[in-house]
Amino acid sequence: MKQRNTLIPTLKEIPADADIKSHQLLLRAGYIRQNASGIYSFLPLGKRVLKKVEEIVREELDAVGAAELLMPALQPSELWKESGRWGTYGPELMRMNDRHDREFALGATHEEMITSIVRDEIKSYKRLPLTLYQIQTKYRDEKRPRFGLLRGREFVMKDAYSFHSSAESLDDTYEQIFQAYTNIFTRCGLNFRAVIADSGAMGGKDTHEFMVLSEVGEDTIAYSDQSTYAANIEMAEVIDSYSSSNEDMRDTEKVSTPGVKTIEEVASFLEVSRENCIKSLLFKVDEEFVLILSRGDHEINDIKVKNFMNAESVELASAEETKEIMGCTVGSIGPCTAGDKIKIVADQAVKYVRNGIAGANEEGYHLVNVNPERDFQAAVFGDLRFIQEGDPSPDGKGTISFAKGIEVGHVFKLGTRYSDAMNSTYLDENGRAQSIIMGCYGIGVSRTLAAVAEQYNDDRGLVWPSDLSPYDLHLIPINMKDEHQANLANELYEELRKNRYDVLMDDRAERPGVKFADSDLIGLPIRITVGKKASEGIVELKVRKTGDMHEVHKDDLLSTLIDIFKTLS
Amino acid sequence: MKQRNTLIPTLKEIPADADIKSHQLLLRAGYIRQNASGIYSFLPLGKRVLKKVEEIVREELDAVGAAELLMPALQPSELWKESGRWGTYGPELMRMNDRHDREFALGATHEEMITSIVRDEIKSYKRLPLTLYQIQTKYRDEKRPRFGLLRGREFVMKDAYSFHSSAESLDDTYEQIFQAYTNIFTRCGLNFRAVIADSGAMGGKDTHEFMVLSEVGEDTIAYSDQSTYAANIEMAEVIDSYSSSNEDMRDTEKVSTPGVKTIEEVASFLEVSRENCIKSLLFKVDEEFVLILSRGDHEINDIKVKNFMNAESVELASAEETKEIMGCTVGSIGPCTAGDKIKIVADQAVKYVRNGIAGANEEGYHLVNVNPERDFQAAVFGDLRFIQEGDPSPDGKGTISFAKGIEVGHVFKLGTRYSDAMNSTYLDENGRAQSIIMGCYGIGVSRTLAAVAEQYNDDRGLVWPSDLSPYDLHLIPINMKDEHQANLANELYEELRKNRYDVLMDDRAERPGVKFADSDLIGLPIRITVGKKASEGIVELKVRKTGDMHEVHKDDLLSTLIDIFKTLS
């Protein structure tokens, strides 16, 4: 492509509202433009990278036997009412009415629609398993769109759905797609981890997120420093590796702690470590009030509480509710004098506290020398807290560190959540109707592009991995008015294209400084400069990633390029 | 692809609501499914054909130097308000509000958005000309969606836009894209014509539609039987080839014509030919009432009236308005006694009427022996009628015939319609701001797929041209439980794919009759049947288009396929 024939509007300044590298550079290098909050155009360079990501996704999914289709973005509300999500999805689901006032959703995801298609067409176990996918524009009305393509309102997604007659078959496909995802993100050159994730409101069981490690990520990953273990911090299991104390149990005493409320204040006032404090929080678990205990240096994870108690909703009790139930303020509640009026559930670490401190359920007082079992009875102990850096890895190998991650993929065992709600069944070998078992698998395609840009850049601009670069080569004649340069540039342009290189040729009448700065910003793997030595047939190669320069005669150009690309892949 | 791994839900019965061949067959052969009125899913086979059409479009547009981008479907209403189309586009434009109650259009077309992008990025004549295109899902809320993919509400379109600093540059690009379109539809195997079209409300000048000739088309094309001339019937020019009469002018008389109103009734009652009658219609042209005349056997074309009179709107006067202006009912109006109170504009054929019949502006009477110029003065004569079969072709070669057409493409010189409205300017060589001159160019990609299906079928199903077929080969082992057949089929499946053929293998446990019927329905170019002679390494080839059968040894398969595909392209 001649640069004069395309639109690459580079910017010298960093756009004011772009906070992160990828957003800044994709704007500055002319890959994208914003058309409305969270809504972007992919300009020609951006579109080319997008297509390369899409092709990698296609190749890897085709390789595991998935079939591509394309469903509409407009989805009749009836489907979402069948699944129950018309009411529960909230304002993120964009909605509209057609000219006949029929309601439609703009597809945020396609579980409902694919389920409706499959239930109409698949009647027998003989046609299962089946995996279908699409690459499509999706719509989610994010409350605060940000970070450019990382969290937009209109974006490109690959969504796949699998259909099975047995849990084992779902397991097989899940594993295959897990491996395909690993291949995809590896081919995209990303530094990523597959992490154990929360199945959330979707009602499934196994689920993993593919996270690109990045400081700008919005999720925290807990990973082992000595194994492949990684989990979303919300899901990372804490194993019971606490040790018991040999200290004798002392008599409980009530001590005056005027104005002392938080764990920090208690620990400081009584000169004990936070580990020795028992934190008590009153939660409303579904309709029941429950006192949840943790060690003072730990933090209760309400997702774990929810899963542990098999609850639909978990929320902190209000000050009024606390006063009513416990007879005191939030800062003074404790397990000992709570008596039988309230169920107590404790994190497993609390079991090992010896002679600890707890609230006295009385304003201005705490209890010291509190010992579980002796001084209060927990209904049950469990893993209810957030994991912390330094905790042992749940797989027994190494200790936990934290990292930030950008979620680029998600694999999920849906089970029969949608099949049951939408009556999608098949006839089994015995002619009996059974709910189709499903899996779903997403990749944020435009987000992956941004994640690559976030990992591949330097202070001069983008530095694309060669498999994703919009073009392979940036051919830059210094001066198109110089006959030698123009002729050699045109000759090389044709020859390189004939040899299946994608070439971007800067035929603009700009100063060399402008051309080189734009070239660095755009970030193609190799720049070929046609300058003063054009009359001798000599050009200069520059490797974007390393900055290495080579003077090469045109006759050696093809072989040199092959050598350099080998070092880049 | 193994057929068990994909979704090809064939139907035996013709779906009730599918009126035309392409719609019936695309449903029956499992290429598409309807999800809501005018809204379809492309199942795996349909998606594959769609991608092939898209690739042809891309290749031909890339070849003329157009650059691909991707704009969002969600468009802020502000852009459409700038162009004025938010108010004028009507209910076909789908609209929605986001969570902050900001209005958006769902892109029916992208003139506004591309103009907004280009005005922000292109400032100098040095960056012109530029042609940008996208292949994207579009939304139009058709009042009556019908004919499957031919007139849907969500569909795939290629839209291109060009930007220029001179009319000559626009002409050049228009010609190039015209040629690219010719290549595209030729490669798709379509029987089509480029026809002169109406520039309509878009305010441009030159415009052509690419029409696939088909009985199910909704447009009528007037074409020459001896040249390439073709035009939308609304636009086909009628040349002034009428001959003058030598008959003497007779005196005008008023005759009683009780109850006679239409031209047919007048001609019959007075025993004259319709050619000899002068039809008078009262139109409201913008704010002015105008009496428009044509010969009784001709029909006024209001688009021609509109263009001829350079008007914004043209509509027939109501009965009340006619009564008020002309003093009589619609069936009695005529030009002679209309006097100076009304402007008369006449089709050029009227000039040649000698001793004709006209309304008397009096209920129950007509005038006979009416002669233009002597008995009434037309302000102007012009080409105001629809062309008819048998009329001379406007290019002077041959006579006009009619055909029905499906519009699959449209090329259009927009001029500065959008640049002016949206203030999109560049600085010329002298540093003066000028409006950017634009062209726009559309192709209905999903409609093209349906048009091909409409032209390529027989009574057994679809018969894809080999460049668009979802797969090249349909490999059908009769009985996968037969070891010889299964082994040979698997061996050929791998070998053919290695030789870059796209192969669909029917590995289902179905009866041979079902497999063959489905295969004919699906319509891949060549079927390879692995049957009883599998143990000898012999298979049967069947050419879908001709029905020709060949027994071939597996060692000769590749060379035979090359020979057959040569005959198919």
Coordinates of C-alpha atoms in Angstrom, one line a residue, chain A residues 1 3-7 9 11 33 35-37 39-44 47 50-51 58 65-74 76 91-92 94-100 102 104 106 113 116-118 121-122 126-132 135-136 139 141-143 153-154 156 508, chain B residues 1 3-7 9 11 33 35-37 39-44 47 50-51 58 65-74 76 91-92 94-100 102 104 106 113 116-118 121-122 126-132 135-136 139 141-143 153-154 156 508:
Chain A
M1 CA 0.0 0.0 0.0
Q3 CA 0.9 5.7 2.1
R4 CA -0.7 8.5 0.1
N5 CA -3.5 6.1 -0.7
T6 CA -4.4 5.2 2.9
L7 CA -5.3 7.1 6.0
P9 CA -3.2 10.2 10.7
L11 CA -0.3 12.7 16.1
R33 CA -10.2 7.1 16.4
N35 CA -16.4 8.4 17.5
A36 CA -18.3 8.5 20.8
S37 CA -17.5 7.5 24.3
I39 CA -17.0 3.6 20.5
Y40 CA -14.1 3.5 18.0
S41 CA -13.3 3.3 14.3
F42 CA -10.5 1.0 13.3
L43 CA -8.6 3.0 10.7
P44 CA -6.8 1.1 8.0
K47 CA -8.3 -2.9 10.8
L50 CA -7.7 -6.8 13.8
K51 CA -7.9 -9.1 10.8
R58 CA -10.1 -18.8 13.2
G65 CA -13.2 -28.8 14.8
A66 CA -15.3 -25.7 15.6
A67 CA -17.5 -24.4 12.8
E68 CA -17.9 -20.7 12.2
L69 CA -21.3 -19.0 11.7
L70 CA -22.6 -15.5 12.0
M71 CA -25.6 -14.6 14.1
P72 CA -27.4 -11.2 14.0
A73 CA -26.6 -8.5 16.6
L74 CA -30.3 -7.7 16.8
P76 CA -35.7 -10.4 19.9
P91 CA -28.4 -1.3 31.7
E92 CA -25.3 -2.8 30.2
M94 CA -28.4 -2.1 25.0
R95 CA -32.0 -2.2 23.9
M96 CA -34.1 -0.7 21.2
N97 CA -37.6 -0.9 19.6
D98 CA -38.2 -1.4 15.9
R99 CA -40.8 0.5 13.9
H100 CA -43.5 -1.9 15.0
R102 CA -41.0 -4.8 19.1
F104 CA -34.7 -6.0 20.7
L106 CA -28.2 -5.5 20.8
M113 CA -29.7 -16.9 20.3
S116 CA -32.7 -21.0 20.2
I117 CA -30.9 -22.1 16.9
V118 CA -29.6 -25.3 18.3
E121 CA -32.1 -28.0 14.7
I122 CA -30.5 -30.6 17.0
K126 CA -26.1 -38.5 17.2
R127 CA -25.5 -34.8 16.2
L128 CA -23.6 -34.1 19.4
P129 CA -21.0 -32.8 20.3
L130 CA -21.0 -29.7 18.3
T131 CA -19.0 -26.5 18.6
L132 CA -20.0 -23.3 16.9
I135 CA -16.4 -13.3 15.3
Q136 CA -18.7 -10.4 15.6
Y139 CA -22.5 -4.2 22.4
D141 CA -23.3 -0.1 27.5
E142 CA -20.4 0.1 30.0
K143 CA -21.0 2.7 32.8
R153 CA -19.1 -0.2 24.3
E154 CA -18.9 -1.6 20.7
V156 CA -15.2 -7.2 18.3
R508 CA 4.5 11.3 0.9
Chain B
M1 CA -14.7 -30.3 7.7
Q3 CA -20.2 -33.0 8.5
R4 CA -20.8 -34.3 12.0
N5 CA -18.8 -31.4 13.4
T6 CA -20.8 -28.7 11.7
L7 CA -24.4 -27.6 11.5
P9 CA -29.7 -28.6 9.0
L11 CA -35.1 -29.4 5.2
R33 CA -32.0 -19.4 9.4
N35 CA -34.2 -15.2 13.9
A36 CA -36.7 -12.4 13.5
S37 CA -38.5 -10.7 10.6
I39 CA -33.0 -10.8 10.5
Y40 CA -31.0 -13.9 9.7
S41 CA -28.2 -16.1 11.0
F42 CA -25.6 -17.3 8.5
L43 CA -25.1 -20.9 9.4
P44 CA -21.6 -22.4 8.7
K47 CA -20.9 -17.9 6.4
L50 CA -20.3 -14.8 2.6
K51 CA -16.6 -14.8 3.3
R58 CA -11.7 -6.9 -0.9
G65 CA -5.9 1.4 -4.1
A66 CA -8.8 1.6 -1.7
A67 CA -8.0 1.1 2.0
E68 CA -10.2 -0.9 4.3
L69 CA -11.3 0.4 7.7
L70 CA -14.0 -0.5 10.1
M71 CA -16.4 2.1 11.5
P72 CA -18.8 1.5 14.4
A73 CA -22.5 0.7 13.8
L74 CA -23.5 3.0 16.7
P76 CA -24.2 9.6 17.6
P91 CA -38.4 5.1 10.3
E92 CA -36.0 3.0 8.2
M94 CA -33.0 2.4 13.6
R95 CA -32.5 4.5 16.6
M96 CA -31.8 3.9 20.3
N97 CA -30.8 5.7 23.4
D98 CA -27.8 4.7 25.6
R99 CA -27.9 4.5 29.4
H100 CA -27.2 8.2 29.6
R102 CA -27.9 9.9 24.4
F104 CA -27.7 6.9 18.5
L106 CA -27.7 2.1 14.1
M113 CA -19.4 9.1 10.1
S116 CA -16.7 13.4 10.3
I117 CA -13.5 11.2 10.4
V118 CA -12.1 12.7 7.2
E121 CA -7.8 14.2 9.6
I122 CA -7.5 15.5 6.1
K126 CA -1.8 16.8 -0.8
R127 CA -3.7 14.0 1.0
L128 CA -6.3 13.7 -1.7
P129 CA -7.6 11.7 -3.4
L130 CA -8.4 9.0 -0.9
T131 CA -10.8 6.0 -1.1
L132 CA -11.8 4.1 2.1
I135 CA -17.4 -4.5 5.0
Q136 CA -19.9 -4.3 7.8
Y139 CA -29.3 -1.9 9.8
D141 CA -35.9 -1.1 9.4
E142 CA -37.6 -2.1 6.2
K143 CA -41.4 -1.8 6.4
R153 CA -33.2 -5.5 8.2
E154 CA -29.7 -6.6 9.3
V156 CA -23.8 -7.2 5.3
R508 CA -23.0 -39.1 9.2

